[in-house]
Amino acid sequence: MDFDAFFEQELERLRNDGNYRIFADLERHAGAFPRATRYDGENTQHVTVWCSNDYLGMGQNETVRAAMHEAIEKCGTGAGGTRNISGTNHYHILLERELADLHNKEAALIFTSGYVSNWATLGTLGARLPNCVILSDSLNHASMIEGIRHSRADKVIWNHNDVQDLDRKLSLIDPSRPKLIAFESVYSMDGDIAPIKEICDVADKHGAMTYLDEVHAVGLYGPRGGGVAEREGLMDRLTIIEGTLGKAFGVMGGYIAASAALCDYVRSFSSGFIFTTALPPAIAAGATASIRHLKDSNEERMAQRDRVATVRARFDALGIPHMPNPSHIIPVMVGDPTKCRWISDVLLDTYGIYIQPINYPTVPKGTERLRITPSPLHSDDDVDHLVRAINDLWSQCALARQVA
Ligand SMILES: *Cc1c(COP(=O)(O)O)cnc(C)c1O
């Protein structure tokens, strides 16, 4: 078999479907977020990033950078091993304590990414809890879906954020079987928020465990950045809270926070936790500094909220349709894959505005969008430039406007 010919042919199919991914080659500027240099062949270009998940610009925060520098000088670069074989650094322990405290849980366990934390935890619990059934929200992230698949546990998909459907589906399961409900707080693409309390009520009624992915909420919601469950006073009702250190916290890594027994269990049985090199100490130090900063400081969260409200109001005044949701994610609805890609290309090439187009299969066909994430560091001029550019391109594409 001509292997490369096979790969090329499959890639060609992806290109023809318009699903081939092209990465923007960026160099982010510390101290000047959201600016970056974009590399394009021989050329470079100054751009403003409007689609980063470094939601609060913590990736360039002075305290976080200083903590990382200090840890490198103290401990060197890598961890030097798996957690079990020489790789546990004191910075990992401090980070896990910080996370347990953030979510008011007995313990926390860190992983190399949020993806791995979902995959490994759901994979381990689903495989090892005898006869377990996992109830998964229909819009759950790929990392949860893959973890559940890997566990080979029975899976029941319930309609997105539909508590009645969840209740009905739980009622059909043998009450003696262990059950785990897996869902997210803020959903990445639509920016909607789960009815956490109602889901916990249904879980209690059926004796099910709850697993909440707060990846798009930690650092951003709640008085200490503990997520939507913290804001709503519900953290103690969740069996497991999962989060990332790579989005609002601006570094990298993932974690779960739960009871000491559960964390110890996953630590002891999960392949995805055990057989991989621990995070570099500097990453753990940076994440700890970031979490501590956002526990005490509301400034970034308030400024972000202000920016989000401003961008939404400006779009409303021009009739640019964006999905109404109660979060910081602004999905501007284009509804056509070619136009969505074209607008994104022109924004980048002509206006120096970088917003990755979101097309099928990430979102359903007909709901192609620009997913905009305003940060506390986007200036009034940045907002002005963005809104004018999208307004121009909206007219050029003859896209419909929404009358207020
Ligand atoms: C990004 C994301 C993850 C994965 O987190 P990483 O730290 O980026 O690996 C998990 N869940 C959801 C909902 C996400 O959007």
Short mmCIF file of C-alpha atoms and ligand atoms in Angstrom, two decimals:
data_model
loop_
_atom_site.label_atom_id
_atom_site.label_comp_id
_atom_site.label_asym_id
_atom_site.label_seq_id
_atom_site.Cartn_x
_atom_site.Cartn_y
_atom_site.Cartn_z
CA MET A 1 0.00 0.00 0.00
CA ASP A 2 1.16 3.53 -0.81
CA PHE A 3 0.60 4.98 2.64
CA ASP A 4 1.28 8.61 1.79
CA ALA A 5 -1.08 8.43 -1.19
CA PHE A 6 -3.78 7.22 1.19
CA PHE A 7 -3.12 10.06 3.63
CA GLU A 8 -3.11 12.65 0.82
CA GLN A 9 -6.37 11.32 -0.58
CA GLU A 10 -8.09 11.53 2.80
CA LEU A 11 -6.78 15.05 3.31
CA GLU A 12 -8.07 16.03 -0.12
CA ARG A 13 -11.51 14.83 0.92
CA LEU A 14 -11.30 16.99 4.03
CA ARG A 15 -10.29 20.01 1.91
CA ASN A 16 -13.16 19.43 -0.53
CA ASP A 17 -15.59 19.33 2.40
CA GLY A 18 -14.14 22.62 3.66
CA ASN A 19 -13.08 20.94 6.92
CA TYR A 20 -9.31 21.13 6.49
CA ARG A 21 -7.84 23.08 9.39
CA ILE A 22 -5.36 25.86 8.77
CA PHE A 23 -3.54 27.13 11.87
CA ALA A 24 -2.66 30.79 12.28
CA ASP A 25 1.09 30.89 13.03
CA LEU A 26 1.26 33.34 15.93
CA GLU A 27 3.81 34.76 18.31
CA ARG A 28 1.99 36.22 21.30
CA HIS A 29 3.42 39.37 22.89
CA ALA A 30 3.85 39.18 26.64
CA GLY A 31 2.96 42.52 28.18
CA ALA A 32 0.85 43.49 25.18
CA PHE A 33 -2.02 40.95 25.18
CA PRO A 34 -4.07 40.56 22.92
CA ARG A 35 -1.40 41.53 20.36
CA ALA A 36 0.54 38.96 18.39
CA THR A 37 2.76 38.68 15.35
CA ARG A 38 1.38 36.44 12.65
CA TYR A 39 3.82 34.57 10.42
CA ASP A 40 2.63 33.93 6.88
CA GLY A 41 5.35 32.50 4.63
CA GLU A 42 7.94 35.26 4.22
CA ASN A 43 5.66 37.91 5.72
CA THR A 44 4.80 38.90 9.23
CA GLN A 45 1.81 40.93 10.35
CA HIS A 46 0.69 42.59 13.56
CA VAL A 47 -2.65 41.18 14.71
CA THR A 48 -5.15 41.52 17.54
CA VAL A 49 -6.45 38.19 18.81
CA TRP A 50 -10.21 38.01 19.50
CA CYS A 51 -10.67 34.27 19.92
CA SER A 52 -8.27 33.29 22.69
CA ASN A 53 -9.25 31.08 25.62
CA ASP A 54 -6.67 32.93 27.70
CA TYR A 55 -9.84 34.73 28.73
CA LEU A 56 -8.35 37.14 31.24
CA GLY A 57 -4.88 37.56 29.78
CA MET A 58 -3.40 35.67 32.74
CA GLY A 59 -0.89 34.09 30.35
CA GLN A 60 1.07 37.31 30.52
CA ASN A 61 0.34 38.29 34.13
CA GLU A 62 3.45 39.60 35.92
CA THR A 63 2.98 37.47 39.03
CA VAL A 64 2.41 34.33 37.01
CA ARG A 65 5.45 34.95 34.81
CA ALA A 66 7.62 35.71 37.85
CA ALA A 67 6.47 32.50 39.57
CA MET A 68 7.37 30.47 36.49
CA HIS A 69 10.81 32.10 36.13
CA GLU A 70 11.52 31.51 39.80
CA ALA A 71 10.53 27.84 39.60
CA ILE A 72 12.76 27.26 36.57
CA GLU A 73 15.70 28.84 38.35
CA LYS A 74 15.00 26.77 41.46
CA CYS A 75 14.04 23.39 40.00
CA GLY A 76 15.12 23.43 36.34
CA THR A 77 12.87 22.64 33.40
CA GLY A 78 11.11 19.27 33.37
CA ALA A 79 9.71 17.18 36.22
CA GLY A 80 12.06 14.35 35.39
CA GLY A 81 9.63 11.51 35.74
CA THR A 82 6.12 10.27 36.27
CA ARG A 83 4.47 11.28 39.52
CA ASN A 84 5.35 7.83 40.93
CA ILE A 85 8.99 7.67 39.83
CA SER A 86 10.76 10.85 40.98
CA GLY A 87 8.46 13.28 39.12
CA THR A 88 6.41 14.63 42.03
CA ASN A 89 7.74 18.09 42.75
CA HIS A 90 6.65 20.11 45.76
CA TYR A 91 5.02 22.61 43.35
CA HIS A 92 2.59 19.86 42.28
CA ILE A 93 1.56 19.32 45.89
CA LEU A 94 1.03 23.05 46.45
CA LEU A 95 -1.06 23.25 43.27
CA GLU A 96 -3.25 20.32 44.28
CA ARG A 97 -3.85 21.92 47.70
CA GLU A 98 -4.71 25.21 46.03
CA LEU A 99 -7.23 23.49 43.74
CA ALA A 100 -8.86 21.51 46.56
CA ASP A 101 -9.28 24.81 48.42
CA LEU A 102 -10.62 26.60 45.33
CA HIS A 103 -13.44 24.09 44.99
CA ASN A 104 -13.86 23.42 48.71
CA LYS A 105 -13.12 19.73 48.25
CA GLU A 106 -10.99 17.36 50.29
CA ALA A 107 -8.51 16.79 47.49
CA ALA A 108 -7.50 17.52 43.91
CA LEU A 109 -5.47 15.67 41.29
CA ILE A 110 -3.64 17.30 38.40
CA PHE A 111 -3.20 15.94 34.88
CA THR A 112 -1.18 17.07 31.87
CA SER A 113 -4.26 18.71 30.32
CA GLY A 114 -7.98 19.17 30.77
CA TYR A 115 -8.48 16.72 27.93
CA VAL A 116 -6.49 14.08 29.79
CA SER A 117 -8.28 14.77 33.09
CA ASN A 118 -11.67 14.11 31.45
CA TRP A 119 -10.47 11.16 29.45
CA ALA A 120 -8.61 9.53 32.34
CA THR A 121 -11.16 10.14 35.10
CA LEU A 122 -14.27 9.15 33.17
CA GLY A 123 -12.37 6.28 31.59
CA THR A 124 -11.27 4.94 34.96
CA LEU A 125 -14.55 5.40 36.84
CA GLY A 126 -16.65 4.06 33.97
CA ALA A 127 -14.45 0.99 33.58
CA ARG A 128 -14.02 0.17 37.28
CA LEU A 129 -17.31 0.98 38.97
CA PRO A 130 -19.08 -2.38 38.60
CA ASN A 131 -21.90 -2.22 36.04
CA CYS A 132 -21.72 1.60 35.87
CA VAL A 133 -23.92 3.68 33.54
CA ILE A 134 -22.73 7.11 32.42
CA LEU A 135 -25.34 9.71 31.51
CA SER A 136 -23.73 12.16 29.14
CA ASP A 137 -25.12 15.53 27.99
CA SER A 138 -25.53 15.48 24.20
CA LEU A 139 -23.17 18.44 23.73
CA ASN A 140 -20.34 17.21 25.94
CA HIS A 141 -16.76 17.91 24.89
CA ALA A 142 -14.80 15.35 22.84
CA SER A 143 -12.54 14.57 25.82
CA MET A 144 -15.50 13.36 27.89
CA ILE A 145 -16.96 11.42 24.97
CA GLU A 146 -13.62 9.68 24.37
CA GLY A 147 -13.17 8.90 28.07
CA ILE A 148 -16.64 7.37 28.28
CA ARG A 149 -16.07 5.39 25.09
CA HIS A 150 -12.73 4.15 26.39
CA SER A 151 -14.34 3.01 29.68
CA ARG A 152 -16.74 0.71 27.76
CA ALA A 153 -19.39 1.51 30.35
CA ASP A 154 -23.00 1.70 29.17
CA LYS A 155 -23.68 5.24 27.99
CA VAL A 156 -26.99 7.09 27.89
CA ILE A 157 -27.04 10.43 26.08
CA TRP A 158 -29.57 12.93 27.44
CA ASN A 159 -30.78 16.00 25.56
CA HIS A 160 -28.62 19.05 26.11
CA ASN A 161 -29.42 20.81 29.42
CA ASP A 162 -32.80 19.01 29.53
CA VAL A 163 -33.37 18.02 33.16
CA GLN A 164 -36.70 16.29 32.42
CA ASP A 165 -35.06 14.10 29.82
CA LEU A 166 -32.27 13.27 32.26
CA ASP A 167 -34.79 12.38 34.96
CA ARG A 168 -36.77 10.19 32.56
CA LYS A 169 -33.66 8.37 31.35
CA LEU A 170 -32.42 7.82 34.90
CA SER A 171 -35.82 6.33 35.81
CA LEU A 172 -35.36 3.65 33.16
CA ILE A 173 -32.10 2.40 34.70
CA ASP A 174 -32.03 -0.35 37.32
CA PRO A 175 -31.83 1.59 40.63
CA SER A 176 -29.11 -0.73 41.94
CA ARG A 177 -26.62 0.21 39.18
CA PRO A 178 -24.00 2.91 39.87
CA LYS A 179 -24.77 6.01 37.80
CA LEU A 180 -22.63 8.99 36.84
CA ILE A 181 -23.98 12.18 35.22
CA ALA A 182 -21.38 13.99 33.10
CA PHE A 183 -21.97 17.56 31.95
CA GLU A 184 -20.42 21.03 31.58
CA SER A 185 -21.24 24.36 33.18
CA VAL A 186 -20.46 26.83 30.37
CA TYR A 187 -20.65 25.20 26.94
CA SER A 188 -17.85 26.36 24.70
CA MET A 189 -19.58 26.97 21.37
CA ASP A 190 -23.02 28.33 22.38
CA GLY A 191 -21.89 29.86 25.68
CA ASP A 192 -25.00 28.60 27.44
CA ILE A 193 -24.94 27.45 31.07
CA ALA A 194 -26.28 24.21 32.54
CA PRO A 195 -29.02 24.19 35.21
CA ILE A 196 -26.57 22.77 37.75
CA LYS A 197 -28.90 22.85 40.76
CA GLU A 198 -31.71 21.05 38.95
CA ILE A 199 -29.28 18.44 37.61
CA CYS A 200 -27.97 17.85 41.15
CA ASP A 201 -31.54 17.50 42.44
CA VAL A 202 -32.26 14.83 39.84
CA ALA A 203 -28.95 13.15 40.62
CA ASP A 204 -29.82 12.99 44.33
CA LYS A 205 -33.26 11.61 43.55
CA HIS A 206 -31.66 8.71 41.67
CA GLY A 207 -28.55 8.32 43.79
CA ALA A 208 -26.24 9.27 40.90
CA MET A 209 -22.77 10.82 41.06
CA THR A 210 -22.21 14.13 39.27
CA TYR A 211 -19.21 15.09 37.13
CA LEU A 212 -19.06 18.77 36.12
CA ASP A 213 -16.59 20.12 33.54
CA GLU A 214 -16.00 23.77 34.52
CA VAL A 215 -13.23 24.29 31.97
CA HIS A 216 -14.82 27.44 30.50
CA ALA A 217 -15.79 28.82 33.90
CA VAL A 218 -12.92 28.39 36.36
CA GLY A 219 -11.18 31.68 37.03
CA LEU A 220 -14.12 33.54 35.48
CA TYR A 221 -17.18 32.93 37.67
CA GLY A 222 -17.71 32.89 41.41
CA PRO A 223 -16.24 35.28 43.97
CA ARG A 224 -12.92 33.38 43.98
CA GLY A 225 -12.99 32.10 40.41
CA GLY A 226 -14.21 28.67 41.47
CA GLY A 227 -16.63 28.50 38.52
CA VAL A 228 -20.40 28.61 38.05
CA ALA A 229 -20.93 26.06 40.84
CA GLU A 230 -19.12 28.40 43.23
CA ARG A 231 -21.19 31.39 42.07
CA GLU A 232 -24.39 29.44 42.71
CA GLY A 233 -23.25 27.94 46.02
CA LEU A 234 -23.40 24.40 44.62
CA MET A 235 -19.83 23.13 44.80
CA ASP A 236 -20.58 20.73 47.65
CA ARG A 237 -23.37 19.12 45.64
CA LEU A 238 -21.04 17.93 42.90
CA THR A 239 -19.15 14.69 43.27
CA ILE A 240 -16.38 15.79 40.91
CA ILE A 241 -15.46 19.19 39.52
CA GLU A 242 -13.07 19.15 36.57
CA GLY A 243 -11.16 22.13 35.22
CA THR A 244 -8.27 23.32 33.11
CA LEU A 245 -5.23 25.42 33.96
CA GLY A 246 -4.86 26.31 30.28
CA LYS A 247 -7.75 28.70 29.67
CA ALA A 248 -8.59 31.48 32.16
CA PHE A 249 -5.63 30.49 34.35
CA GLY A 250 -3.37 31.08 31.35
CA VAL A 251 -0.93 28.19 31.75
CA MET A 252 -1.50 24.49 31.04
CA GLY A 253 -2.76 21.31 32.69
CA GLY A 254 -6.04 19.87 33.93
CA TYR A 255 -7.45 18.61 37.20
CA ILE A 256 -10.27 17.08 39.16
CA ALA A 257 -11.34 18.14 42.65
CA ALA A 258 -13.36 15.66 44.72
CA SER A 259 -13.29 13.58 47.91
CA ALA A 260 -9.92 12.32 49.12
CA ALA A 261 -11.00 8.74 48.44
CA LEU A 262 -12.06 9.45 44.87
CA CYS A 263 -8.88 11.38 44.01
CA ASP A 264 -6.75 8.66 45.57
CA TYR A 265 -8.67 6.06 43.58
CA VAL A 266 -8.08 7.81 40.24
CA ARG A 267 -4.44 8.45 41.23
CA SER A 268 -4.02 4.74 41.91
CA PHE A 269 -5.89 3.20 38.98
CA SER A 270 -5.82 5.64 36.06
CA SER A 271 -3.35 4.83 33.29
CA GLY A 272 -3.61 8.38 31.90
CA PHE A 273 -2.48 9.74 35.25
CA ILE A 274 0.16 7.15 36.14
CA PHE A 275 2.12 6.48 32.96
CA THR A 276 3.07 9.97 31.85
CA THR A 277 5.70 12.51 32.86
CA ALA A 278 4.43 14.99 35.44
CA LEU A 279 3.88 18.63 34.47
CA PRO A 280 7.04 20.78 34.63
CA PRO A 281 7.37 22.36 38.11
CA ALA A 282 7.29 25.83 36.55
CA ILE A 283 3.88 25.10 35.02
CA ALA A 284 2.57 24.06 38.43
CA ALA A 285 4.10 27.17 40.02
CA GLY A 286 2.57 29.46 37.37
CA ALA A 287 -0.85 27.85 37.69
CA THR A 288 -0.75 28.16 41.48
CA ALA A 289 0.16 31.84 41.23
CA SER A 290 -2.64 32.41 38.72
CA ILE A 291 -5.27 30.67 40.85
CA ARG A 292 -4.16 32.59 43.95
CA HIS A 293 -4.27 35.87 42.07
CA LEU A 294 -7.78 35.25 40.78
CA LYS A 295 -9.00 34.09 44.19
CA ASP A 296 -8.26 37.56 45.55
CA SER A 297 -8.74 39.79 42.55
CA ASN A 298 -12.12 40.50 41.00
CA GLU A 299 -10.72 43.22 38.77
CA GLU A 300 -10.07 41.02 35.72
CA ARG A 301 -13.51 39.38 35.94
CA MET A 302 -15.28 42.75 36.20
CA ALA A 303 -13.33 44.27 33.32
CA GLN A 304 -14.01 41.24 31.16
CA ARG A 305 -17.74 41.47 31.88
CA ASP A 306 -17.68 45.11 30.88
CA ARG A 307 -15.92 44.33 27.58
CA VAL A 308 -18.35 41.52 26.78
CA ALA A 309 -21.36 43.78 27.44
CA THR A 310 -19.87 46.56 25.32
CA VAL A 311 -19.22 44.31 22.32
CA ARG A 312 -22.71 42.82 22.55
CA ALA A 313 -24.34 46.25 22.76
CA ARG A 314 -22.38 47.50 19.73
CA PHE A 315 -23.45 44.44 17.69
CA ASP A 316 -27.06 44.93 18.80
CA ALA A 317 -27.04 48.53 17.61
CA LEU A 318 -25.99 47.35 14.14
CA GLY A 319 -28.24 44.30 14.02
CA ILE A 320 -25.32 41.86 13.88
CA PRO A 321 -26.87 38.59 15.12
CA HIS A 322 -25.14 36.95 18.04
CA MET A 323 -26.42 34.11 20.14
CA PRO A 324 -27.94 35.43 23.37
CA ASN A 325 -26.36 33.60 26.31
CA PRO A 326 -25.45 34.41 29.91
CA SER A 327 -21.69 33.86 29.49
CA HIS A 328 -18.55 35.60 28.22
CA ILE A 329 -18.62 33.81 24.85
CA ILE A 330 -20.10 35.78 21.93
CA PRO A 331 -21.02 33.55 18.99
CA VAL A 332 -21.64 35.83 15.97
CA MET A 333 -23.89 33.79 13.70
CA VAL A 334 -22.91 33.72 10.02
CA GLY A 335 -24.80 30.54 9.09
CA ASP A 336 -22.76 29.76 5.97
CA PRO A 337 -19.39 27.95 5.95
CA THR A 338 -17.91 29.74 2.93
CA LYS A 339 -18.89 33.21 4.13
CA CYS A 340 -17.70 32.38 7.63
CA ARG A 341 -14.27 31.35 6.36
CA TRP A 342 -14.16 34.36 3.96
CA ILE A 343 -15.01 36.89 6.68
CA SER A 344 -12.39 35.38 8.95
CA ASP A 345 -9.75 35.52 6.16
CA VAL A 346 -10.50 39.16 5.32
CA LEU A 347 -10.60 40.16 9.00
CA LEU A 348 -7.11 38.74 9.35
CA ASP A 349 -5.53 39.85 6.06
CA THR A 350 -7.10 43.30 5.76
CA TYR A 351 -7.97 44.35 9.30
CA GLY A 352 -5.38 42.49 11.37
CA ILE A 353 -8.17 40.93 13.44
CA TYR A 354 -7.80 37.25 14.19
CA ILE A 355 -11.00 35.25 14.78
CA GLN A 356 -10.89 31.59 13.80
CA PRO A 357 -14.05 30.56 11.88
CA ILE A 358 -16.07 27.80 13.55
CA ASN A 359 -17.63 25.49 10.99
CA TYR A 360 -19.04 21.96 10.85
CA PRO A 361 -18.23 19.47 12.42
CA THR A 362 -17.38 21.60 15.48
CA VAL A 363 -20.90 23.09 15.25
CA PRO A 364 -24.00 21.91 13.31
CA LYS A 365 -24.29 22.88 9.63
CA GLY A 366 -26.14 26.18 9.19
CA THR A 367 -24.83 27.54 12.50
CA GLU A 368 -21.35 28.50 11.30
CA ARG A 369 -20.05 31.33 13.44
CA LEU A 370 -17.31 33.60 14.65
CA ARG A 371 -16.69 32.83 18.31
CA ILE A 372 -15.55 36.06 19.94
CA THR A 373 -14.01 36.17 23.43
CA PRO A 374 -13.46 39.72 24.68
CA SER A 375 -10.86 40.05 27.42
CA PRO A 376 -10.19 42.74 30.04
CA LEU A 377 -7.26 43.84 27.87
CA HIS A 378 -9.15 44.68 24.67
CA SER A 379 -9.25 48.49 24.53
CA ASP A 380 -12.10 50.75 23.40
CA ASP A 381 -10.18 51.24 20.13
CA ASP A 382 -9.92 47.47 19.70
CA VAL A 383 -13.68 47.12 20.16
CA ASP A 384 -14.32 49.96 17.72
CA HIS A 385 -12.05 48.44 15.10
CA LEU A 386 -13.64 45.00 15.51
CA VAL A 387 -17.23 46.23 15.30
CA ARG A 388 -16.58 48.42 12.24
CA ALA A 389 -14.76 45.62 10.43
CA ILE A 390 -17.53 43.08 11.04
CA ASN A 391 -20.14 45.65 10.09
CA ASP A 392 -18.38 46.27 6.73
CA LEU A 393 -18.01 42.59 5.97
CA TRP A 394 -21.60 41.86 6.99
CA SER A 395 -22.75 44.28 4.29
CA GLN A 396 -20.31 42.94 1.70
CA CYS A 397 -21.62 39.41 2.28
CA ALA A 398 -25.22 40.65 2.21
CA LEU A 399 -25.88 38.86 5.47
CA ALA A 400 -29.17 39.43 7.26
CA ARG A 401 -29.41 41.84 10.16
CA GLN A 402 -31.55 41.48 13.22
CA VAL A 403 -34.00 44.26 13.95
CA ALA A 404 -33.97 45.06 17.65
C1 LIG B 1 -10.71 22.86 26.15
C2 LIG B 1 -11.68 21.91 26.81
C3 LIG B 1 -11.22 20.80 27.52
C4 LIG B 1 -9.79 20.39 27.49
O1 LIG B 1 -8.99 21.20 28.29
P1 LIG B 1 -7.46 21.39 27.88
O2 LIG B 1 -6.81 21.81 29.11
O3 LIG B 1 -7.43 22.37 26.76
O4 LIG B 1 -6.97 20.03 27.41
C5 LIG B 1 -12.13 20.06 28.25
N1 LIG B 1 -13.43 20.36 28.25
C6 LIG B 1 -13.93 21.39 27.53
C7 LIG B 1 -15.37 21.68 27.58
C8 LIG B 1 -13.07 22.19 26.77
O5 LIG B 1 -13.55 23.17 26.03
#
